[in-house]
């Protein structure tokens, strides 16, 4: 069970991972976040790692309940984290380091948010019984075949 949050949640923490991001220069927000981080003795990576650890621990506990305590000897767990399309290499690296710090050691893939949205849409379209795509039919069918291959 998740404890009740007694303080305001962190805002702008994702932006703090990428000093090259256009919104990073927003001094007001950055000063507020930096002050909270300093008070806690944490870095932006630490806060992201704490968040991911909560998600990871919950996910592992859920899988153990549903698939059994030894599920990892039977199933391969892969983690896909989405990042903004304009994310710098430094921010991607910090995201991966935070995931590892959270206890996610292997099987981590970073995907840009637009790619994730497109794949989700294609999966939904794949499950439809009729196709209403005109100009991009070849592109769509390629991904339909690709998705079927990876889902089977």
XYZ file of C-alpha atoms in Angstrom, residues 66-140:
75
model
C -0.114 -13.633 -10.154
C 2.641 -15.873 -11.533
C 4.265 -17.346 -8.418
C 7.350 -16.546 -6.373
C 9.655 -18.109 -8.964
C 8.183 -16.263 -11.959
C 11.610 -14.873 -12.910
C 12.893 -18.389 -13.584
C 10.055 -18.857 -16.096
C 9.496 -15.362 -17.555
C 11.851 -12.737 -18.907
C 11.021 -9.311 -17.544
C 11.675 -6.403 -19.863
C 11.175 -2.767 -18.942
C 10.380 -0.050 -21.464
C 10.754 3.517 -20.231
C 9.474 6.384 -22.328
C 11.406 9.615 -22.695
C 10.639 12.851 -24.538
C 11.610 12.840 -28.211
C 13.956 15.793 -27.667
C 15.749 14.177 -24.731
C 19.508 14.660 -24.783
C 21.953 11.783 -24.516
C 22.817 12.998 -21.001
C 19.168 12.896 -19.906
C 18.740 9.407 -21.393
C 21.845 8.254 -19.527
C 20.552 9.758 -16.266
C 17.208 8.029 -16.809
C 18.941 4.667 -17.281
C 21.120 5.240 -14.200
C 18.024 6.100 -12.137
C 16.327 2.892 -13.318
C 19.350 0.818 -12.308
C 19.494 2.642 -8.966
C 15.828 1.684 -8.504
C 16.758 -1.982 -8.766
C 15.917 -2.530 -12.426
C 19.143 -4.183 -13.479
C 18.539 -5.685 -16.920
C 16.160 -5.586 -19.819
C 15.718 -1.793 -19.889
C 14.836 -0.139 -23.186
C 14.274 3.562 -23.732
C 11.622 4.536 -26.268
C 10.608 8.040 -27.191
C 7.096 9.054 -26.193
C 5.949 9.513 -29.820
C 7.240 6.022 -30.691
C 5.391 4.546 -27.711
C 2.189 6.311 -28.712
C 2.533 5.099 -32.307
C 3.130 1.506 -31.216
C 0.130 1.629 -28.863
C -2.033 2.959 -31.679
C -0.753 0.304 -34.081
C -1.474 -2.407 -31.519
C -5.034 -1.109 -31.166
C -5.412 -0.949 -34.954
C -4.021 -4.478 -35.271
C -6.793 -5.742 -33.012
C -9.523 -4.079 -35.110
C -11.350 -6.283 -37.600
C -11.352 -3.759 -40.436
C -8.591 -1.505 -41.681
C -9.443 2.039 -42.693
C -6.009 3.245 -43.707
C -5.399 4.610 -47.170
C -2.179 6.506 -47.794
C -0.108 4.584 -45.247
C -1.399 1.074 -45.854
C 2.019 -0.415 -46.676
C 3.590 1.178 -43.608
C 0.675 0.026 -41.456
